[in-house]
Short mmCIF file of C-alpha atoms in Angstrom, two decimals:
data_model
loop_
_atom_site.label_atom_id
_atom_site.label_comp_id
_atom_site.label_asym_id
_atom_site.label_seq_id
_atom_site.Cartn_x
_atom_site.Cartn_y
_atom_site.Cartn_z
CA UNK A 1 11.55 -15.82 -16.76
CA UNK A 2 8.62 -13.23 -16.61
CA UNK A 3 6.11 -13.72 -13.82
CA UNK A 4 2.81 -14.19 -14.75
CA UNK A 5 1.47 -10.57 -13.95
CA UNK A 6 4.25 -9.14 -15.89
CA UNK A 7 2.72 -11.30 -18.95
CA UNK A 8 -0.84 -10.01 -18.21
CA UNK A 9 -0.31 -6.32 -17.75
CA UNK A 10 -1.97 -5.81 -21.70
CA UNK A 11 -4.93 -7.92 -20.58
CA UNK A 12 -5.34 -6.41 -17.53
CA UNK A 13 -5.28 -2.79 -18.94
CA UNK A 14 -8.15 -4.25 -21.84
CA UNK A 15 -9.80 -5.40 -18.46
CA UNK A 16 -9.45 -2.02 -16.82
CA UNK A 17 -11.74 -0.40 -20.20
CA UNK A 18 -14.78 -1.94 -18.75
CA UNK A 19 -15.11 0.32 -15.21
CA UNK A 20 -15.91 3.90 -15.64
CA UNK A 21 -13.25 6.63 -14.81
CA UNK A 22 -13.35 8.97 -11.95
CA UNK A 23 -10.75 11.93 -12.18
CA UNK A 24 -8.78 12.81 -9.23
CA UNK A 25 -10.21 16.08 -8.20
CA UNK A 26 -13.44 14.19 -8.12
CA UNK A 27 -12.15 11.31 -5.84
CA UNK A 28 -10.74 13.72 -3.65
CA UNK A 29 -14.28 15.09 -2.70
CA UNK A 30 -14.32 12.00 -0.42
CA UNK A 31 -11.46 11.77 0.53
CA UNK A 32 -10.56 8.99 3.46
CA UNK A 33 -7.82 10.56 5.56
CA UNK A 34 -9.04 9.34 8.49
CA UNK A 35 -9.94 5.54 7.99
CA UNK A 36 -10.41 1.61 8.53
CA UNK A 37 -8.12 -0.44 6.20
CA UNK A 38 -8.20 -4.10 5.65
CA UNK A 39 -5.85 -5.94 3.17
CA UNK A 40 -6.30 -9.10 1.45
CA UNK A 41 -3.22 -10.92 -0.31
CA UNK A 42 -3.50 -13.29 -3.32
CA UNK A 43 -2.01 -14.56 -6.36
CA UNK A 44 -1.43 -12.36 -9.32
CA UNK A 45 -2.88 -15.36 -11.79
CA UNK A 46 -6.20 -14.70 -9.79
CA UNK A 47 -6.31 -10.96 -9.87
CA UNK A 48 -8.28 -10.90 -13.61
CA UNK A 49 -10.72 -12.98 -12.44
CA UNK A 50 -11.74 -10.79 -9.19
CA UNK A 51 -11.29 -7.66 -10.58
CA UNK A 52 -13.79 -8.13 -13.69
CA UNK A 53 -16.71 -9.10 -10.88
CA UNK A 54 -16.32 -5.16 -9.64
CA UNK A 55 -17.39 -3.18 -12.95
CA UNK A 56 -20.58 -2.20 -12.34
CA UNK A 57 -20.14 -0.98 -8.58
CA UNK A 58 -17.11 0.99 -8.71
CA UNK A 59 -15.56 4.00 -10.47
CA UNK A 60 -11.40 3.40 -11.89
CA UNK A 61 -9.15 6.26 -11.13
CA UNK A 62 -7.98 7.57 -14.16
CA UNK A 63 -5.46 10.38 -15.09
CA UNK A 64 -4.16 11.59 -17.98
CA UNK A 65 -5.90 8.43 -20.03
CA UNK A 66 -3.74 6.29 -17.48
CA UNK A 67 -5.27 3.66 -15.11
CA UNK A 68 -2.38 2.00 -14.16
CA UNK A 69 -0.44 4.41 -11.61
CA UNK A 70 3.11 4.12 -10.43
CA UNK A 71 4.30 4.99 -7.13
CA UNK A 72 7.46 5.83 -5.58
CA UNK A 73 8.38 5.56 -1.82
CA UNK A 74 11.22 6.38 0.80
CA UNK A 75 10.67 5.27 4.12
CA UNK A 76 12.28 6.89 7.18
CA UNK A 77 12.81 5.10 10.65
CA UNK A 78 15.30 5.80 12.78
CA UNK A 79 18.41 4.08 13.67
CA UNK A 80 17.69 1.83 15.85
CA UNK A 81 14.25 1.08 13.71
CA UNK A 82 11.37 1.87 16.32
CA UNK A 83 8.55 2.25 13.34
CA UNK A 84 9.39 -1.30 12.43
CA UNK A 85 9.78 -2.71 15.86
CA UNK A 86 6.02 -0.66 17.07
CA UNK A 87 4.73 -2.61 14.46
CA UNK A 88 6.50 -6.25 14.74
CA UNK A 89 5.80 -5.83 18.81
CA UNK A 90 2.11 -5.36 18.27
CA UNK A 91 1.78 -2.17 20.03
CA UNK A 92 -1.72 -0.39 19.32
CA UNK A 93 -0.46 3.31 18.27
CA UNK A 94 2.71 3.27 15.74
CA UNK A 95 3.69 5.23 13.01
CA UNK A 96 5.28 4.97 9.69
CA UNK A 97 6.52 8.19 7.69
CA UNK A 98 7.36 8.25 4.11
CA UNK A 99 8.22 10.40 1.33
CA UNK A 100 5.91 9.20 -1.63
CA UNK A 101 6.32 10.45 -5.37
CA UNK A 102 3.05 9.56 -7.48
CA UNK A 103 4.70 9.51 -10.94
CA UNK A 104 1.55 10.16 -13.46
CA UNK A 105 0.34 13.44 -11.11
CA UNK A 106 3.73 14.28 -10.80
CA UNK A 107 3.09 15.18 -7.24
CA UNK A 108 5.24 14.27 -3.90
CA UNK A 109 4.11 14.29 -0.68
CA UNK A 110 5.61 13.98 3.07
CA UNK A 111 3.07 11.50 4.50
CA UNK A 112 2.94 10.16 8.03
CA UNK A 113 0.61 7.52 8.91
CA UNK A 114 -0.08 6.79 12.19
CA UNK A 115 -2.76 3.87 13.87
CA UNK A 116 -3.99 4.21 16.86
CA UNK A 117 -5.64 1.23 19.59
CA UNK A 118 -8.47 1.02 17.67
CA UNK A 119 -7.35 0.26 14.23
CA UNK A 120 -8.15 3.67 12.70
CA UNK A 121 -5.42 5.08 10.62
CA UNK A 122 -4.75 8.54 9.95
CA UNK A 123 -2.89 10.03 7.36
CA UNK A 124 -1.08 13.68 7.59
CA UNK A 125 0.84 14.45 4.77
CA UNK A 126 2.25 17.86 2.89
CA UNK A 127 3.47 18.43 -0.18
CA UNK A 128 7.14 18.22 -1.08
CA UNK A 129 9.19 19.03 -4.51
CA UNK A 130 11.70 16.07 -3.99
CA UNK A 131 12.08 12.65 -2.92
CA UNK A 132 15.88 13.39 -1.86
CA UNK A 133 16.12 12.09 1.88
CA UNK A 134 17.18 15.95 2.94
CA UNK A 135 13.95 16.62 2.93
CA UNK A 136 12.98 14.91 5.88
CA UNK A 137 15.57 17.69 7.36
CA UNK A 138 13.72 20.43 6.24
CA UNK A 139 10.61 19.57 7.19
CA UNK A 140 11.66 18.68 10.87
CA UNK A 141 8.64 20.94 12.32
CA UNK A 142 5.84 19.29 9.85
CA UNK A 143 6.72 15.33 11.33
CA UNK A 144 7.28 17.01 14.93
CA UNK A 145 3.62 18.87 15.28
CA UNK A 146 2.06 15.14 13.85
CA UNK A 147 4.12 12.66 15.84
CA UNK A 148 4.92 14.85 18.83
CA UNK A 149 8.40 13.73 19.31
CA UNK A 150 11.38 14.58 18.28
CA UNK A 151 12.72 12.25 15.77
CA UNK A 152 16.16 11.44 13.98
CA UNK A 153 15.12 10.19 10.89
CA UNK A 154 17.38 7.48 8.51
CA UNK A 155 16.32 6.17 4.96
CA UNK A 156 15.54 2.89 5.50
CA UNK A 157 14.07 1.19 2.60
CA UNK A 158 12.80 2.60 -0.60
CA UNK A 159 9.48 0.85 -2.05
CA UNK A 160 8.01 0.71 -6.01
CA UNK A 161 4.76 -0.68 -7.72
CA UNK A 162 2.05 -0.60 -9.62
CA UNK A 163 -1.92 0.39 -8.24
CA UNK A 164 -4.59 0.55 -9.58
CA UNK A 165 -7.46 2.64 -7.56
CA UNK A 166 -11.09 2.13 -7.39
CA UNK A 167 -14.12 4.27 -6.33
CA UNK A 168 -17.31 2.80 -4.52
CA UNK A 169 -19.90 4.50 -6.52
CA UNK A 170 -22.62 4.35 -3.70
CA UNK A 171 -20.48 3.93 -0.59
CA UNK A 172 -17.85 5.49 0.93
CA UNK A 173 -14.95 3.33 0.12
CA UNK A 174 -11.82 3.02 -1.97
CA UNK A 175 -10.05 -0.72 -3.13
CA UNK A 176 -6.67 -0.66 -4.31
CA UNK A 177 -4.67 -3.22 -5.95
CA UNK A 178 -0.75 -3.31 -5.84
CA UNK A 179 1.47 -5.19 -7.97
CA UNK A 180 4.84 -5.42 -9.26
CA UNK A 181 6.11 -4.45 -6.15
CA UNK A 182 9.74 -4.15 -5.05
CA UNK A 183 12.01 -2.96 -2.30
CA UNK A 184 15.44 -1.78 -2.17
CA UNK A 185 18.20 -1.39 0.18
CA UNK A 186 22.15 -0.99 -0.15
CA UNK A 187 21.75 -5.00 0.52
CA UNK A 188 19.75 -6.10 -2.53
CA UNK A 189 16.57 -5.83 -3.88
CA UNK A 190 13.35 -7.96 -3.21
CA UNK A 191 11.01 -8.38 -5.83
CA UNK A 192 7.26 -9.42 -5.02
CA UNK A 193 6.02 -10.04 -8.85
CA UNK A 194 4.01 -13.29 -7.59
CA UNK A 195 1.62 -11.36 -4.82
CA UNK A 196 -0.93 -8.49 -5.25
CA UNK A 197 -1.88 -6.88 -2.10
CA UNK A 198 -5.48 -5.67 -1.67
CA UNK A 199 -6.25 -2.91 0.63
CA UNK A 200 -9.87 -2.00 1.31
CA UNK A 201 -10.60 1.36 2.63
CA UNK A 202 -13.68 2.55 4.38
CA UNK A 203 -14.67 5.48 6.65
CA UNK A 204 -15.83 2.89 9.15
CA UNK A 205 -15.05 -1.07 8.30
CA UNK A 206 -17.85 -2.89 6.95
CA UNK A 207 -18.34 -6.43 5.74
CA UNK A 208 -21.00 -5.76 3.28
CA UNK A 209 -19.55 -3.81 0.19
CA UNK A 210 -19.14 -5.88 -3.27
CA UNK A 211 -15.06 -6.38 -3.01
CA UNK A 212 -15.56 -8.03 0.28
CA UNK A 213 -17.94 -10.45 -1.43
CA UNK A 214 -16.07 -11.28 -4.62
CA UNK A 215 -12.93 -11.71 -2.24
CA UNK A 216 -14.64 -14.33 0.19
CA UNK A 217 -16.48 -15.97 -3.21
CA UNK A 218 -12.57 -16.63 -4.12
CA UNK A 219 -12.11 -17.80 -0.30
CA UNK A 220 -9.57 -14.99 0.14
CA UNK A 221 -10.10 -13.20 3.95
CA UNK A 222 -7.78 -10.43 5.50
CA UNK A 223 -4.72 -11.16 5.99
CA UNK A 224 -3.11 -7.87 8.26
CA UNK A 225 0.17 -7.30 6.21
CA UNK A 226 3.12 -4.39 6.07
CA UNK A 227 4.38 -3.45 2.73
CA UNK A 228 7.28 -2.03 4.62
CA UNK A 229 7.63 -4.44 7.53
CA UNK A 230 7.72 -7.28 4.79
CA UNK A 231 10.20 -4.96 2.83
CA UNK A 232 12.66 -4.93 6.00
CA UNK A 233 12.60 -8.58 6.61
CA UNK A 234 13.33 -9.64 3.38
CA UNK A 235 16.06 -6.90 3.12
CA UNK A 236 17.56 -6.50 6.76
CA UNK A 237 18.93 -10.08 7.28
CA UNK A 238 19.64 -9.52 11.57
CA UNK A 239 16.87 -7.98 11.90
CA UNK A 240 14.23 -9.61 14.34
CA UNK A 241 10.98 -11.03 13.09
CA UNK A 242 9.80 -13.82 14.81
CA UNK A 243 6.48 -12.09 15.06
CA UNK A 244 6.00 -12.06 11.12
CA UNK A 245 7.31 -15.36 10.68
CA UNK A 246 3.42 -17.02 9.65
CA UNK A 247 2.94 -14.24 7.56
CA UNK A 248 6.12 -14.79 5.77
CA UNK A 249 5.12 -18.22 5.27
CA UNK A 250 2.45 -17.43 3.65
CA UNK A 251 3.71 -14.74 1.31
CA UNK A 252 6.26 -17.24 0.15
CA UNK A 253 3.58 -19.62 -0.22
CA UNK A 254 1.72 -17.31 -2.63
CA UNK A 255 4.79 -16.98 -4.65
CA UNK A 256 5.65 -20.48 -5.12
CA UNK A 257 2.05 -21.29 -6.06
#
């Protein structure tokens, strides 16, 4: 049976006509490598209904007449998983490094995002020509200068879904919405069809901005999630996670609902 954001992808994209488009070169005039981000998790039936309250305050990224975008990840960790266990053991500065194809740019990128003690995260990233796990070999030097360690580097999960990107037209901020999203190991596949995580990101986190207000009008509040983290629970069945366990109550929550 089709979930019910799989049924409203045509409405969605008649939706997505109302905002005005921004092209990429133009969003990347401000851009947000260095950032606050806040995510927000709801229901994909309720994702319509929030996202036609934002049309007159932010720009739609747009490229080649698409809106919809569709990305294409490979995370690394190494063997013994200290990326995922930084994160599940709460300590302030962790890292996460990925190898991310955005299919309608056709571009890849090596990207490694790190957060420090005071919830900033920066992003360092370079551009690749494949998403073939040898190229975390070859670009041993890039991840050493940005992480300053030496690190032996595994595929550990590989990550898919749909975003859709918006522009604050007077602030500077950037809302994305992902959907459809799935993760895949040599165990199995985990398919989130039910969820759409929000991420809000701002050059220095403020409350005041018109997302944050349509969110908390829906009663929907941040909720501190990990695409990947999520990804390696569902996926990595010895792995530990007692640390995640209300949050994976509540994404299961979501998707019975």
């Amino acid at each position: 049976m089709l979930s019910v954001i799989f049924l409203m992808i045509e409405p969605i994209k008649i939706l997505l006509q109302e905002f005005t488009p921004i092209s990429l070169s133009e969003m990347e005039e401000s851009a947000l490598m260095k950032r606050s981000d806040t995510k927000f998790l709801i229901p994909s039936h309720q994702f319509p209904h929030i996202i036609k309250n934002l049309t007159a305050d932010y720009f739609i990224l747009e490229i080649d007449q698409n809106r919809l975008m569709t990305y294409h990840s490979l995370y690394f960790d190494t063997s013994d998983l200290k990326f995922y266990h930084d994160h599940h053991n709460k300590k302030s500065n962790r890292t996460k490094i990925r190898l991310r194809q955005y299919v309608e740019s056709n571009l890849s990128f090596l990207e490694i995002k790190q957060k420090n003690g005071k919830g900033i995260t920066k992003k360092t990233r370079i551009k690749v020509d494949s998403l073939a796990p040898y190229t975390i070999e070859q670009q041993q030097v890039f991840i050493q200068e940005n992480t300053q360690q030496a690190l032996e580097l595994k595929h550990s999960l590989t990550n898919r879904f749909r975003r859709i990107t918006l522009v604050n037209k007077t602030d500077k901020e950037r809302v994305t919405f992902d959907f459809n999203i799935s993760f895949t190991t040599e165990l199995g596949t985990e398919i989130w069809d039910e969820v759409v995580v929000v991420e809000v990101k701002q050059e220095k986190e403020t409350s005041g901005t018109r997302i944050r207000e349509v969110l908390k009008q829906f009663h929907y509040y941040p909720f501190n999630i990990s695409k990947y983290c999520m990804g390696m629970v569902k996926l990595y069945p010895q792995i530990k996670y007692n640390r995640f366990k209300k949050k994976i109550l509540k994404l299961n929550k979501i998707k019975l609902s």
